[in-house]
C-alpha cells in the first residue's frame, strides 16, 4: 500500500506502451503504477513516478521489485516461467500465475492444451526435423505456417512456407518450431475477457482485427456483421479458457473466422492491441480492467460507448518530412473527433509508436477517419 494514499501499489514488469497506458488508468484509481523497465527511456518509464531499472530475466531484480506491491503483473510474456513460480511460492501475488501464463509463453504448450480441451485449433505438429514439415505438408497441403514456439511478437517468429525448401534455413537455425496448416480465414477476430482471483469474469464485445505483415493495424468494434451465434460462441470460448486455465487479469483470444466457425490462433494474458479501442470505446478500459482484476476488485462494465469504434495503429514511417508535432496540428485541425495516443517511442520504420481511436454511429465512415488519421501521423500527409 502507498502510505500517502492508502491505495494499493501494482507493479508491472516491462516498460512498453502497455505499461504506459496501464499507468494512465492507474492514475484514475488513485494509484501510480510501479514499472520495471530496461531503460529510463522506455515508454512507461518516461511517465511513471515509481520506475525501477532492471531486467525481467533477473530473479533478484524481480524480487526487489515485488517488495511492497499488492500485485505484480506483466506488460509482456517474456519473464521466465520458473521466476514467476518462485515469486508466487515466496508469497508474491503475481498474475497471471506461472501455470496459466505458460500457455501464452509457449505456442506448442498452448496448442496441446487447447486441443486437449476440445477447443477449435488449426491442424498442427511439432517440428524436430525438416521431414516433419514436408510430411505434414503432404498430409494437410501447402502452404503451411511455421512458428517459433517462444519469443515471437508482431509476426516476428511466424513464417509462411510454400514448400519444404522454404523451411531449410529455418530448421537449420535451430529455432524451436511448430508448424500448422494455413487456415483459410475470412477474417481475424479477438475476444477479450478479464478474470479476477474471486472468479468474476467480464467479456468485451468481440472485435475484428486487421493485420498487415503480421502486425495489427486496425481493430473494429464491434466486429461488423458478426452473427450473434458466433459472437456469443467466441465470448463463451474466452470465458471458458480463462476459467479453465485459471487466468487472472486480461485474456485476449486471437481467433480466425472461417466458413466452418471460429478457430483459436493464440492467447495473450495482458492488455492487448485488440483492446486499445476500449480506452474511449468501452465503459471500462482494458487497462483499468486489468488493474481491477489483479487487485481482485469487482469488474467494470464492458459495453460500448458508441455503435462503432475503430482503432488504427500508428507505425513509424520513413525518416524526413514534417515533424510529428506539425502532423498532429494539422490532423487536429481537420478532424477534432480523433483521439490520439502516442507512446513516446523513438520512430523506427514499422514500429508501433501510437494509435488513434474514432467513435461514431456508422462503421464505414468511422473506419475511414481512423485509417486516414493514422496514415497522416505516419506519413505526414493526409
Ligand atoms: N495458421 C495460420 N493460418 C493463417 N494465417 C496465420 C496462421 N497463423 C498466423 N497467421 C497470421 O499471422 C499473424 C501472426 O501470427 P501469430 O499471432 O501467431 O504471431 P505473433 O507474432 O505471436 O503475433 P502477436 O503480434 O499477436 O504476438 C496472425 O495474426 C495471422 O494474420
Ligand atoms: Mg498474434
Coordinates of C-alpha atoms and ligand atoms in Angstrom, one line a residue:
X1 CA 0.0 0.0 0.0
X2 CA 1.1 3.5 -0.7
X3 CA 1.3 5.1 2.7
X4 CA 0.4 8.5 1.4
X5 CA -2.9 7.4 -0.2
X6 CA -3.8 4.2 1.5
X7 CA -4.2 2.7 -2.0
X8 CA -2.6 -0.4 -3.5
X9 CA 0.6 -0.5 -5.5
X10 CA 0.6 -2.6 -8.6
X11 CA 3.9 -3.5 -10.2
X12 CA 4.2 -4.1 -13.9
X13 CA 7.2 -5.9 -15.3
X14 CA 8.1 -4.3 -18.6
X15 CA 8.1 -0.6 -19.6
X16 CA 6.4 -0.6 -23.0
X17 CA 3.3 1.1 -24.2
X18 CA 1.0 -1.3 -22.4
X19 CA 2.6 -0.3 -19.1
X20 CA 2.4 3.3 -20.1
X21 CA -1.4 3.0 -20.8
X22 CA -1.9 0.9 -17.6
X23 CA -0.2 3.7 -15.7
X24 CA -2.7 6.2 -17.2
X25 CA -5.5 4.0 -15.9
X26 CA -3.9 3.6 -12.5
X27 CA -3.9 7.4 -12.0
X28 CA -7.7 7.5 -12.1
X29 CA -7.8 4.8 -9.5
X30 CA -5.7 6.9 -7.2
X31 CA -2.6 4.7 -7.9
X32 CA 0.7 5.1 -9.6
X33 CA 1.9 2.1 -11.4
X34 CA 5.3 0.8 -10.4
X35 CA 7.3 -0.2 -13.5
X36 CA 10.3 -2.5 -14.0
X37 CA 11.9 -1.0 -17.1
X38 CA 15.0 -1.9 -19.0
X39 CA 15.9 1.7 -19.5
X40 CA 14.7 5.2 -18.4
X41 CA 13.8 5.8 -22.0
X42 CA 11.2 3.0 -22.1
X43 CA 7.7 4.2 -23.0
X44 CA 6.3 3.8 -19.5
X45 CA 9.4 4.8 -17.7
X46 CA 9.1 8.3 -19.3
X47 CA 5.8 8.9 -17.4
X48 CA 5.5 6.8 -14.3
X49 CA 6.8 8.1 -11.0
X50 CA 8.0 4.8 -9.5
X51 CA 10.3 3.3 -12.1
X52 CA 12.9 0.6 -11.2
X53 CA 15.5 -0.2 -13.8
X54 CA 16.2 -3.9 -14.2
X55 CA 15.9 -6.9 -16.4
X56 CA 12.9 -9.2 -16.4
X57 CA 15.1 -12.3 -16.5
X58 CA 16.9 -11.4 -13.3
X59 CA 15.2 -13.1 -10.3
X60 CA 16.8 -10.8 -7.7
X61 CA 15.7 -7.7 -9.6
X62 CA 12.1 -9.2 -9.7
X63 CA 12.2 -10.0 -6.0
X64 CA 13.3 -6.5 -5.1
X65 CA 10.7 -5.0 -7.5
X66 CA 7.9 -7.0 -5.9
X67 CA 8.5 -5.8 -2.4
X68 CA 5.6 -3.6 -1.2
X69 CA 3.4 -4.4 -4.3
X70 CA -0.1 -5.7 -3.7
X71 CA 0.1 -7.4 -7.0
X72 CA 2.7 -7.9 -9.7
X73 CA 1.8 -8.3 -13.4
X74 CA 3.3 -8.1 -16.9
X75 CA 3.5 -5.9 -20.0
X76 CA 4.9 -8.9 -22.0
X77 CA 5.2 -12.6 -21.6
X78 CA 9.0 -12.9 -21.5
X79 CA 9.5 -13.3 -17.8
X80 CA 10.9 -16.8 -17.3
X81 CA 8.1 -19.1 -16.1
X82 CA 10.2 -20.5 -13.3
X83 CA 10.8 -17.0 -11.9
X84 CA 7.0 -16.4 -11.8
X85 CA 6.6 -19.7 -9.9
X86 CA 9.4 -18.9 -7.5
X87 CA 8.0 -15.4 -6.7
X88 CA 4.5 -16.9 -6.1
X89 CA 5.9 -19.6 -3.8
X90 CA 7.6 -16.8 -1.9
X91 CA 4.2 -15.1 -1.3
X92 CA 4.1 -12.5 -4.1
X93 CA 0.6 -12.1 -5.7
X94 CA 1.8 -12.4 -9.3
X95 CA -0.8 -12.5 -12.1
X96 CA -1.3 -14.3 -14.3
X97 CA 0.3 -17.2 -12.5
X98 CA 3.0 -19.4 -13.9
X99 CA 0.7 -22.3 -14.7
X100 CA -1.6 -20.0 -16.8
X101 CA 0.9 -17.8 -18.5
X102 CA 2.8 -20.8 -19.7
X103 CA 0.1 -21.1 -22.4
X104 CA 0.8 -17.6 -23.6
X105 CA 4.6 -18.1 -23.5
X106 CA 4.8 -21.3 -25.5
X107 CA 2.8 -21.9 -28.6
X108 CA 3.3 -25.6 -28.5
X109 CA 2.0 -25.9 -25.0
X110 CA -0.9 -23.7 -26.0
X111 CA -1.8 -25.8 -29.0
X112 CA -1.6 -29.1 -26.9
X113 CA -3.7 -27.7 -24.1
X114 CA -6.4 -26.2 -26.3
X115 CA -6.5 -29.4 -28.3
X116 CA -6.9 -31.5 -25.2
X117 CA -9.7 -29.2 -24.0
X118 CA -11.5 -29.6 -27.3
X119 CA -11.1 -26.0 -28.4
X120 CA -11.0 -25.5 -32.1
X121 CA -7.4 -25.1 -33.3
X122 CA -5.6 -25.4 -36.7
X123 CA -4.1 -28.8 -37.5
X124 CA -0.5 -28.6 -36.3
X125 CA 2.5 -30.6 -35.3
X126 CA 5.8 -30.2 -33.5
X127 CA 9.0 -30.0 -35.6
X128 CA 12.2 -31.7 -34.9
X129 CA 13.5 -32.1 -38.5
X130 CA 12.8 -30.9 -42.0
X131 CA 10.9 -34.1 -42.8
X132 CA 8.4 -33.3 -40.1
X133 CA 7.5 -30.3 -42.1
X134 CA 7.4 -32.0 -45.5
X135 CA 5.4 -34.9 -44.2
X136 CA 2.9 -32.6 -42.6
X137 CA 2.7 -30.6 -45.9
X138 CA 1.9 -33.9 -47.6
X139 CA -0.9 -34.6 -45.2
X140 CA -2.6 -31.2 -44.9
X141 CA -1.4 -29.5 -48.1
X142 CA 0.7 -26.4 -48.7
X143 CA 1.2 -23.6 -47.8
X144 CA 2.0 -24.1 -44.1
X145 CA 2.8 -21.7 -41.3
X146 CA 5.8 -22.3 -39.2
X147 CA 6.0 -20.6 -35.8
X148 CA 8.7 -20.2 -33.2
X149 CA 7.3 -21.8 -30.1
X150 CA 8.6 -18.9 -27.9
X151 CA 9.6 -15.3 -28.0
X152 CA 7.7 -14.1 -31.2
X153 CA 5.7 -10.9 -31.4
X154 CA 4.2 -8.7 -34.2
X155 CA 4.7 -11.5 -36.7
X156 CA 8.4 -12.0 -35.9
X157 CA 8.6 -15.7 -35.3
X158 CA 5.9 -16.5 -38.0
X159 CA 6.9 -17.8 -41.4
X160 CA 4.7 -18.7 -44.4
X161 CA 6.1 -21.7 -46.2
X162 CA 5.0 -22.6 -49.7
X163 CA 7.3 -25.7 -50.0
X164 CA 9.8 -27.7 -47.9
X165 CA 12.6 -25.6 -49.5
X166 CA 11.3 -22.5 -47.6
X167 CA 11.9 -24.3 -44.3
X168 CA 15.5 -25.4 -44.8
X169 CA 17.3 -22.4 -43.3
X170 CA 14.7 -22.0 -40.6
X171 CA 15.1 -25.6 -39.4
X172 CA 18.9 -25.3 -39.6
X173 CA 18.8 -22.2 -37.5
X174 CA 17.8 -24.4 -34.5
X175 CA 14.7 -22.3 -33.7
X176 CA 12.2 -24.4 -31.8
X177 CA 9.2 -24.7 -34.1
X178 CA 5.7 -25.8 -34.6
X179 CA 4.1 -26.0 -38.0
X180 CA 0.4 -25.6 -38.8
X181 CA -2.0 -25.5 -41.7
X182 CA -2.6 -22.1 -43.2
X183 CA -6.2 -21.5 -42.2
X184 CA -8.5 -20.3 -45.0
X185 CA -9.6 -17.4 -42.9
X186 CA -12.4 -15.0 -43.8
X187 CA -11.1 -12.5 -41.3
X188 CA -9.5 -12.3 -37.8
X189 CA -11.4 -11.7 -34.6
X190 CA -10.4 -11.2 -31.0
X191 CA -12.3 -12.0 -27.8
X192 CA -11.1 -10.1 -24.7
X193 CA -12.1 -11.1 -21.2
X194 CA -10.9 -10.3 -17.7
X195 CA -11.0 -12.6 -14.7
X196 CA -10.3 -11.9 -11.0
X197 CA -9.0 -14.3 -8.4
X198 CA -12.5 -14.3 -6.9
X199 CA -13.6 -15.8 -10.3
X200 CA -15.6 -13.0 -11.7
X201 CA -15.3 -12.8 -15.5
X202 CA -16.2 -9.8 -17.7
X203 CA -16.3 -10.1 -21.5
X204 CA -15.9 -7.3 -24.0
X205 CA -17.7 -7.2 -27.4
X206 CA -15.9 -9.3 -30.0
X207 CA -13.8 -7.3 -32.4
X208 CA -12.4 -7.7 -35.9
X209 CA -8.6 -7.3 -36.1
X210 CA -6.8 -6.5 -39.3
X211 CA -3.1 -7.4 -39.6
X212 CA -0.5 -6.3 -42.1
X213 CA 2.8 -8.1 -42.3
X214 CA 1.9 -9.9 -39.0
X215 CA 1.3 -6.5 -37.2
X216 CA -2.2 -5.5 -36.0
X217 CA -3.1 -2.3 -37.9
X218 CA -6.8 -1.9 -37.3
X219 CA -9.4 -3.0 -34.8
X220 CA -13.1 -2.7 -35.5
X221 CA -15.5 -2.8 -32.5
X222 CA -17.9 -4.5 -32.6
X223 CA -16.8 -6.9 -35.4
X224 CA -19.1 -5.8 -38.3
X225 CA -21.9 -8.1 -39.2
X226 CA -20.7 -10.9 -36.9
X227 CA -23.7 -13.2 -36.4
X228 CA -24.9 -13.3 -32.8
X229 CA -24.3 -17.0 -32.5
X230 CA -20.6 -16.6 -33.5
X231 CA -20.1 -13.6 -31.2
X232 CA -21.6 -15.5 -28.2
X233 CA -19.5 -18.6 -29.1
X234 CA -16.3 -16.5 -29.2
X235 CA -17.1 -14.8 -25.8
X236 CA -18.1 -18.1 -24.2
X237 CA -14.9 -19.7 -25.5
X238 CA -12.8 -16.9 -24.0
X239 CA -14.6 -17.2 -20.7
X240 CA -14.2 -21.0 -20.6
X241 CA -10.5 -20.7 -21.4
X242 CA -10.0 -18.0 -18.7
X243 CA -11.7 -20.3 -16.1
X244 CA -10.1 -23.5 -17.3
X245 CA -6.6 -22.1 -17.4
X246 CA -7.1 -20.1 -14.2
X247 CA -6.1 -16.8 -15.8
X248 CA -6.1 -13.7 -13.6
X249 CA -6.1 -10.4 -15.4
X250 CA -6.9 -10.0 -19.1
X251 CA -7.0 -12.8 -21.6
X252 CA -7.1 -12.0 -25.3
X253 CA -8.1 -14.9 -27.5
X254 CA -7.0 -14.2 -31.1
X255 CA -9.3 -16.0 -33.5
X256 CA -9.7 -16.9 -37.2
X257 CA -13.2 -16.8 -38.6
X258 CA -13.7 -19.5 -41.2
X259 CA -16.6 -20.9 -43.2
X260 CA -16.8 -23.6 -40.5
X261 CA -16.8 -21.3 -37.5
X262 CA -14.0 -19.9 -35.3
X263 CA -10.5 -21.3 -34.7
X264 CA -8.1 -20.2 -32.0
X265 CA -4.9 -18.6 -33.2
X266 CA -3.2 -17.7 -29.9
X267 CA -3.6 -16.4 -26.4
X268 CA -2.3 -13.3 -24.7
X269 CA -2.6 -12.7 -21.0
X270 CA -2.1 -8.9 -20.6
X271 CA -3.5 -5.8 -22.1
X272 CA -3.6 -6.4 -25.8
X273 CA -3.5 -4.4 -29.0
X274 CA -7.0 -5.7 -29.9
X275 CA -8.3 -3.9 -26.8
X276 CA -6.8 -0.4 -27.2
X277 CA -10.2 0.8 -28.5
X278 CA -11.6 0.3 -25.0
X279 CA -9.9 3.5 -23.7
X280 CA -12.6 5.6 -25.3
X281 CA -14.9 3.0 -26.7
X282 CA -15.9 0.9 -23.7
X283 CA -17.3 1.9 -20.3
X284 CA -14.2 0.4 -18.6
X285 CA -10.9 0.4 -20.5
X286 CA -8.9 -2.9 -20.7
X287 CA -6.1 -1.2 -18.7
X288 CA -8.4 -0.4 -15.8
X289 CA -10.0 -3.8 -16.1
X290 CA -6.6 -5.5 -15.8
X291 CA -5.7 -3.5 -12.7
X292 CA -9.1 -4.3 -11.2
X293 CA -8.7 -8.0 -11.9
X294 CA -5.2 -8.3 -10.4
X295 CA -6.4 -6.4 -7.3
X296 CA -9.5 -8.6 -7.0
X297 CA -11.8 -5.6 -7.4
X298 CA -15.1 -6.2 -9.0
X299 CA -15.0 -5.9 -12.8
X300 CA -16.2 -2.8 -14.6
X301 CA -18.8 -2.6 -17.3
X302 CA -17.6 -3.6 -20.8
X303 CA -20.3 -2.2 -23.0
X304 CA -19.6 0.1 -26.0
X305 CA -19.8 3.9 -25.6
X306 CA -20.7 4.3 -29.3
X307 CA -22.2 2.0 -32.0
X308 CA -19.0 1.9 -34.0
X309 CA -15.4 2.2 -32.7
X310 CA -12.2 1.9 -34.7
X311 CA -8.6 1.9 -33.5
X312 CA -5.8 2.2 -36.0
X313 CA -2.1 1.8 -35.1
X314 CA 0.4 4.4 -36.0
X315 CA 3.6 2.8 -37.2
X316 CA 7.0 4.5 -37.6
X317 CA 7.4 5.8 -41.1
X318 CA 10.4 6.7 -43.2
X319 CA 12.5 9.5 -41.7
X320 CA 12.0 13.0 -43.0
X321 CA 9.0 15.1 -43.8
X322 CA 7.2 17.4 -41.4
X323 CA 7.6 16.8 -37.7
X324 CA 5.2 14.7 -35.7
X325 CA 4.1 17.9 -33.8
X326 CA 3.1 19.5 -37.1
X327 CA 1.3 16.4 -38.2
X328 CA -0.7 16.5 -35.0
X329 CA -1.5 20.1 -35.5
X330 CA -2.9 19.6 -39.0
X331 CA -4.8 16.4 -38.0
X332 CA -6.4 18.0 -35.0
X333 CA -7.5 20.9 -37.2
X334 CA -9.1 18.7 -39.7
X335 CA -10.8 16.1 -37.5
X336 CA -11.3 17.2 -33.9
X337 CA -13.0 13.9 -33.1
X338 CA -9.9 11.8 -33.5
X339 CA -8.4 10.6 -30.2
X340 CA -4.6 10.2 -30.4
X341 CA -2.3 8.1 -28.2
X342 CA 1.4 8.5 -28.7
X343 CA 3.8 6.2 -26.8
X344 CA 6.9 8.4 -26.5
X345 CA 8.9 5.8 -28.5
X346 CA 11.7 6.5 -30.9
X347 CA 10.5 6.2 -34.5
X348 CA 11.7 3.2 -36.4
X349 CA 10.1 2.1 -39.7
X350 CA 7.3 -0.4 -38.9
X351 CA 7.5 0.0 -35.1
X352 CA 4.2 0.7 -33.2
X353 CA 4.6 4.3 -32.0
X354 CA 1.0 5.1 -31.2
X355 CA -2.7 4.6 -32.1
X356 CA -5.8 6.6 -32.9
X357 CA -9.4 5.9 -32.0
X358 CA -12.5 7.2 -33.7
X359 CA -16.1 6.7 -32.4
X360 CA -19.3 7.2 -34.3
X361 CA -22.6 5.8 -35.5
X362 CA -21.6 4.0 -38.7
X363 CA -18.6 1.7 -39.1
X364 CA -17.7 2.7 -42.7
X365 CA -17.0 6.5 -42.1
X366 CA -15.6 5.9 -38.7
X367 CA -13.1 3.4 -40.1
X368 CA -12.1 5.7 -42.9
X369 CA -11.4 8.5 -40.5
X370 CA -9.3 6.3 -38.2
X371 CA -7.3 5.0 -41.1
X372 CA -6.7 8.5 -42.6
X373 CA -5.7 9.8 -39.2
X374 CA -3.2 7.0 -38.6
X375 CA -1.7 7.4 -42.1
X376 CA -1.4 11.1 -41.6
X377 CA 0.6 10.7 -38.4
X378 CA 2.6 8.0 -40.0
X379 CA 3.4 9.6 -43.3
X380 CA 2.9 13.3 -42.7
X381 CA 0.4 13.7 -45.5
X382 CA -3.4 13.1 -45.4
Ligands
LIG1 N1 -2.3 -20.9 -39.2 C1 -2.4 -19.7 -39.7 N2 -3.2 -19.5 -40.9 C2 -3.3 -18.3 -41.5 N3 -2.7 -17.2 -41.0 C3 -2.0 -17.3 -39.9 C4 -1.8 -18.5 -39.2 N4 -1.1 -18.3 -38.1 C5 -0.8 -16.9 -38.1 N5 -1.3 -16.3 -39.2 C6 -1.2 -14.9 -39.5 O1 0.0 -14.4 -38.9 C7 -0.4 -13.4 -37.9 C8 0.6 -13.5 -36.7 O2 0.6 -14.8 -36.1 P1 0.7 -15.0 -34.5 O3 -0.5 -14.3 -33.9 O4 0.8 -16.4 -34.3 O5 2.1 -14.3 -34.3 P2 2.6 -13.4 -33.2 O6 3.9 -12.8 -33.7 O7 2.7 -14.1 -31.9 O8 1.6 -12.3 -33.1 P3 1.3 -11.2 -32.0 O9 1.8 -9.9 -32.6 O10 -0.1 -11.2 -31.8 O11 2.1 -11.5 -30.8 C9 -1.8 -13.7 -37.5 O12 -2.5 -12.6 -36.9 C10 -2.4 -14.1 -38.9 O13 -2.6 -13.0 -39.7
LIG2 MG1 -0.9 -12.9 -32.7

